[in-house]
């Protein structure tokens, strides 16, 4: 009889102890109160350079450390409210530009807006819209034409017309020889003296905007280098062909935040 009482008492105590441990585990862990898509996809960057972790949603696995992503622009995708020890906190689900790194981080460890270089002597200051629009087209064009003019390069009317002929058709001098394009536009240019570059689109736009880390979102903040990089490429091309007369056509479209920003570029010169 005594053995039975002891056995029952021990069993009840074990059950009570296990239940208490289980209850404590539930109250000390993280519980997801809500989890929903962000009202808008927005860029964020680290609030500081200190060590803060990015977690999985249940807050049980450390995925990444923010201090290893000091120049990264994160994209906010979802927002969750987690409860821990009776306190609620807002967590952001973020992904880097490449899509390789993502997870959940307390919102206070991030700041709104893309990462910006605070000192970049080669930044163009354009502050392009996202997505790009006609205002950005004009702004980029005025910047490039202004720089070329200041450096002594002249836009030649027939070459401007010829680059537009190729650009709007997304063709080049291999598909449409210079002499045929000149004839169709009723121009008097000598096709044997023409040289041109045709890119639909340019091959590495991210490096044109940010040669250091390839952060395409910098062009939305005035800290990108696209205007200066395009100008430098055109000038190097003209110098190599010993000419100061050029034609230029380009088209800017898409969005930096979703990785679709694209630049089509055609420039030509008359060899001396």
Coordinates of C-alpha atoms in Angstrom, one line a residue:
X1 CA 0.0 0.0 0.0
X2 CA 2.8 2.4 0.9
X3 CA 4.6 1.6 -2.3
X4 CA 1.5 2.4 -4.3
X5 CA 1.1 5.8 -2.5
X6 CA 4.7 6.6 -3.2
X7 CA 4.4 5.6 -6.8
X8 CA 1.2 7.6 -7.3
X9 CA 2.7 10.6 -5.5
X10 CA 5.9 10.4 -7.6
X11 CA 3.9 10.1 -10.8
X12 CA 1.8 13.2 -9.9
X13 CA 4.9 15.2 -9.0
X14 CA 6.6 14.2 -12.3
X15 CA 3.5 15.2 -14.2
X16 CA 3.3 18.5 -12.3
X17 CA 7.0 19.2 -12.9
X18 CA 6.9 18.4 -16.6
X19 CA 3.8 20.5 -17.0
X20 CA 5.5 23.4 -15.2
X21 CA 8.6 23.2 -17.3
X22 CA 6.5 23.0 -20.5
X23 CA 4.5 26.0 -19.4
X24 CA 7.6 28.0 -18.6
X25 CA 9.1 27.1 -22.0
X26 CA 6.0 28.4 -23.7
X27 CA 5.9 31.7 -21.8
X28 CA 9.7 32.4 -22.2
X29 CA 9.8 31.6 -25.9
X30 CA 8.7 33.8 -28.8
X31 CA 5.2 33.7 -30.1
X32 CA 4.0 35.1 -33.4
X33 CA 1.1 37.3 -32.8
X34 CA 0.7 38.5 -36.4
X35 CA 2.6 38.1 -39.7
X36 CA 1.6 40.0 -42.8
X37 CA 3.0 41.5 -46.0
X38 CA 4.5 45.0 -45.7
X39 CA 2.2 47.8 -46.9
X40 CA 4.8 48.7 -49.5
X41 CA 8.2 47.2 -50.4
X42 CA 10.7 49.7 -49.0
X43 CA 14.5 49.9 -48.6
X44 CA 16.3 49.9 -45.2
X45 CA 19.8 49.9 -43.9
X46 CA 21.6 49.2 -40.6
X47 CA 20.9 51.8 -37.9
X48 CA 24.4 51.3 -36.6
X49 CA 27.5 49.1 -37.0
X50 CA 27.0 47.1 -33.8
X51 CA 26.4 43.3 -33.6
X52 CA 22.7 42.5 -34.0
X53 CA 21.3 39.2 -35.2
X54 CA 18.8 38.3 -38.0
X55 CA 16.7 35.4 -36.8
X56 CA 14.2 32.9 -38.2
X57 CA 10.6 33.7 -37.5
X58 CA 10.3 31.6 -34.4
X59 CA 13.4 33.4 -33.0
X60 CA 15.3 30.1 -32.3
X61 CA 18.1 30.3 -35.0
X62 CA 20.5 33.1 -35.6
X63 CA 20.8 33.4 -39.4
X64 CA 23.1 36.4 -39.9
X65 CA 24.8 39.2 -38.1
X66 CA 24.0 42.8 -39.2
X67 CA 27.6 43.9 -38.5
X68 CA 28.6 41.8 -41.5
X69 CA 26.3 43.8 -43.8
X70 CA 27.3 47.4 -43.0
X71 CA 26.8 48.7 -46.6
X72 CA 23.8 46.5 -47.5
X73 CA 20.5 47.9 -48.5
X74 CA 17.7 45.6 -47.2
X75 CA 14.3 45.3 -48.8
X76 CA 11.4 45.1 -46.4
X77 CA 8.9 42.4 -47.4
X78 CA 6.9 41.4 -44.3
X79 CA 6.1 42.7 -40.8
X80 CA 5.4 40.5 -37.8
X81 CA 4.6 41.2 -34.1
X82 CA 6.3 38.8 -31.7
X83 CA 5.5 38.3 -28.0
X84 CA 8.2 37.5 -25.5
X85 CA 7.8 37.4 -21.7
X86 CA 4.6 39.3 -22.0
X87 CA 6.1 42.1 -24.2
X88 CA 5.4 42.6 -27.9
X89 CA 7.9 43.8 -30.5
X90 CA 7.8 44.5 -34.2
X91 CA 10.1 42.5 -36.4
X92 CA 10.9 43.1 -40.1
X93 CA 11.4 40.4 -42.6
X94 CA 14.2 41.7 -44.9
X95 CA 16.1 40.5 -47.9
X96 CA 19.3 41.8 -49.4
X97 CA 19.6 42.9 -53.1
X98 CA 20.9 39.6 -54.2
X99 CA 18.2 37.5 -52.5
X100 CA 20.9 35.4 -50.9
X101 CA 20.5 36.7 -47.3
X102 CA 17.2 37.2 -45.5
X103 CA 15.5 36.8 -42.1
X104 CA 13.7 38.6 -39.3
X105 CA 15.2 41.4 -37.3
X106 CA 13.9 43.8 -34.7
X107 CA 12.8 46.9 -36.5
X108 CA 14.8 49.2 -34.2
X109 CA 18.1 47.9 -35.6
X110 CA 17.2 49.3 -39.1
X111 CA 16.7 52.7 -40.6
X112 CA 14.4 53.6 -43.5
X113 CA 16.0 54.3 -46.8
X114 CA 18.9 52.7 -48.8
X115 CA 22.4 52.7 -47.6
X116 CA 24.3 55.8 -48.6
X117 CA 27.9 56.8 -48.9
X118 CA 28.4 59.9 -47.0
X119 CA 31.5 60.9 -48.9
X120 CA 31.7 60.1 -52.6
X121 CA 33.4 62.7 -54.7
X122 CA 32.3 61.0 -57.9
X123 CA 28.5 60.8 -57.0
X124 CA 26.3 62.5 -59.5
X125 CA 23.6 63.7 -57.1
X126 CA 20.8 62.8 -59.5
X127 CA 18.3 61.2 -57.0
X128 CA 16.4 59.1 -59.6
X129 CA 12.8 58.1 -59.0
X130 CA 11.8 54.5 -58.4
X131 CA 10.6 53.4 -60.9
X132 CA 12.4 55.6 -63.4
X133 CA 10.2 58.1 -65.4
X134 CA 10.5 60.8 -68.0
X135 CA 11.8 63.3 -65.4
X136 CA 14.8 60.9 -64.7
X137 CA 15.4 60.5 -68.5
X138 CA 15.6 64.3 -68.8
X139 CA 17.7 64.7 -65.7
X140 CA 20.2 62.1 -66.7
X141 CA 20.4 63.5 -70.2
X142 CA 21.0 67.0 -69.1
X143 CA 23.7 65.9 -66.7
X144 CA 25.6 63.9 -69.4
X145 CA 25.2 66.5 -72.1
X146 CA 26.3 69.3 -69.7
X147 CA 29.4 67.4 -68.7
X148 CA 30.3 66.6 -72.3
X149 CA 29.9 70.2 -73.3
X150 CA 31.9 71.5 -70.4
X151 CA 34.7 69.1 -71.4
X152 CA 34.7 70.4 -75.0
X153 CA 32.7 67.7 -76.8
X154 CA 30.0 68.7 -79.4
X155 CA 26.8 67.0 -80.2
X156 CA 26.6 66.7 -84.0
X157 CA 23.0 67.0 -85.3
X158 CA 23.2 64.2 -87.9
X159 CA 25.0 61.9 -85.5
X160 CA 22.3 62.6 -82.9
X161 CA 19.7 61.7 -85.5
X162 CA 21.6 58.5 -86.5
X163 CA 22.0 57.3 -82.9
X164 CA 18.2 57.7 -82.5
X165 CA 17.7 55.7 -85.7
X166 CA 19.6 52.8 -84.2
X167 CA 18.5 53.2 -80.6
X168 CA 14.7 53.2 -81.3
X169 CA 15.1 50.1 -83.4
X170 CA 17.4 48.3 -81.0
X171 CA 19.8 47.5 -83.9
X172 CA 23.4 48.1 -84.7
X173 CA 25.7 48.7 -87.6
X174 CA 26.2 44.9 -88.1
X175 CA 22.5 44.4 -88.7
X176 CA 22.0 47.8 -90.4
X177 CA 25.2 49.1 -92.0
X178 CA 25.9 52.8 -91.5
X179 CA 25.4 53.6 -95.2
X180 CA 21.9 52.1 -95.2
X181 CA 20.9 54.0 -92.1
X182 CA 22.3 57.2 -93.5
X183 CA 20.4 56.7 -96.7
X184 CA 17.1 56.0 -94.9
X185 CA 17.5 59.2 -92.9
X186 CA 18.6 61.3 -96.0
X187 CA 21.9 62.4 -94.4
X188 CA 25.2 63.2 -96.0
X189 CA 27.6 61.6 -93.5
X190 CA 30.5 59.5 -94.7
X191 CA 29.9 56.0 -93.4
X192 CA 33.5 55.1 -93.6
X193 CA 34.4 57.6 -90.9
X194 CA 31.8 56.5 -88.4
X195 CA 32.3 54.5 -85.2
X196 CA 29.7 53.5 -82.6
X197 CA 28.9 51.6 -79.5
X198 CA 25.5 49.8 -79.1
X199 CA 24.4 48.4 -75.8
X200 CA 20.8 47.0 -75.3
X201 CA 21.1 47.1 -72.3
X202 CA 24.5 48.1 -70.8
X203 CA 26.2 45.0 -69.4
X204 CA 26.9 45.9 -65.8
X205 CA 24.6 48.7 -64.7
X206 CA 25.2 48.0 -61.0
X207 CA 28.9 48.6 -61.3
X208 CA 28.3 51.8 -63.3
X209 CA 26.2 53.1 -60.4
X210 CA 28.4 51.8 -57.6
X211 CA 31.8 50.5 -58.6
X212 CA 32.7 49.4 -55.0
X213 CA 29.8 47.2 -53.9
X214 CA 27.3 47.2 -56.8
X215 CA 24.5 48.8 -54.8
X216 CA 22.1 49.9 -57.5
X217 CA 19.8 51.7 -55.0
X218 CA 22.5 54.4 -54.5
X219 CA 21.2 56.1 -57.7
X220 CA 17.9 56.8 -55.9
X221 CA 19.7 58.7 -53.2
X222 CA 22.1 61.0 -55.2
X223 CA 25.1 58.9 -54.2
X224 CA 25.3 56.8 -57.4
X225 CA 27.8 57.4 -60.1
X226 CA 25.8 56.6 -63.2
X227 CA 25.9 60.0 -64.8
X228 CA 29.7 60.3 -64.3
X229 CA 30.4 56.7 -65.4
X230 CA 28.4 57.1 -68.7
X231 CA 30.1 60.4 -69.4
X232 CA 33.5 58.9 -68.8
X233 CA 32.8 56.0 -71.1
X234 CA 31.7 58.3 -73.9
X235 CA 34.7 60.6 -73.5
X236 CA 37.1 57.7 -73.5
X237 CA 35.5 56.3 -76.6
X238 CA 35.8 59.7 -78.4
X239 CA 39.4 60.2 -77.3
X240 CA 40.3 56.8 -78.6
X241 CA 38.9 57.7 -82.0
X242 CA 40.5 61.2 -81.9
X243 CA 37.2 63.1 -82.2
X244 CA 35.2 65.7 -80.3
X245 CA 31.9 65.3 -82.3
X246 CA 29.4 62.8 -81.0
X247 CA 25.9 61.5 -81.2
X248 CA 24.1 60.0 -78.2
X249 CA 20.8 58.1 -77.6
X250 CA 19.8 56.3 -74.4
X251 CA 16.7 55.0 -72.7
X252 CA 16.3 54.5 -68.9
X253 CA 13.5 52.3 -67.6
X254 CA 12.6 50.0 -64.7
X255 CA 13.0 50.0 -61.0
X256 CA 16.1 49.9 -58.8
X257 CA 14.3 48.4 -55.8
X258 CA 13.1 45.4 -57.6
X259 CA 16.2 44.9 -59.8
X260 CA 14.7 45.8 -63.1
X261 CA 16.5 49.2 -63.7
X262 CA 17.9 49.1 -67.2
X263 CA 19.9 51.4 -69.5
X264 CA 20.0 51.2 -73.3
X265 CA 22.9 53.2 -74.7
X266 CA 24.1 54.2 -78.2
X267 CA 26.9 56.6 -78.9
X268 CA 28.7 57.4 -82.1
X269 CA 31.6 59.5 -83.3
X270 CA 33.2 60.8 -86.5
X271 CA 36.8 59.7 -86.8
X272 CA 39.3 62.4 -87.6

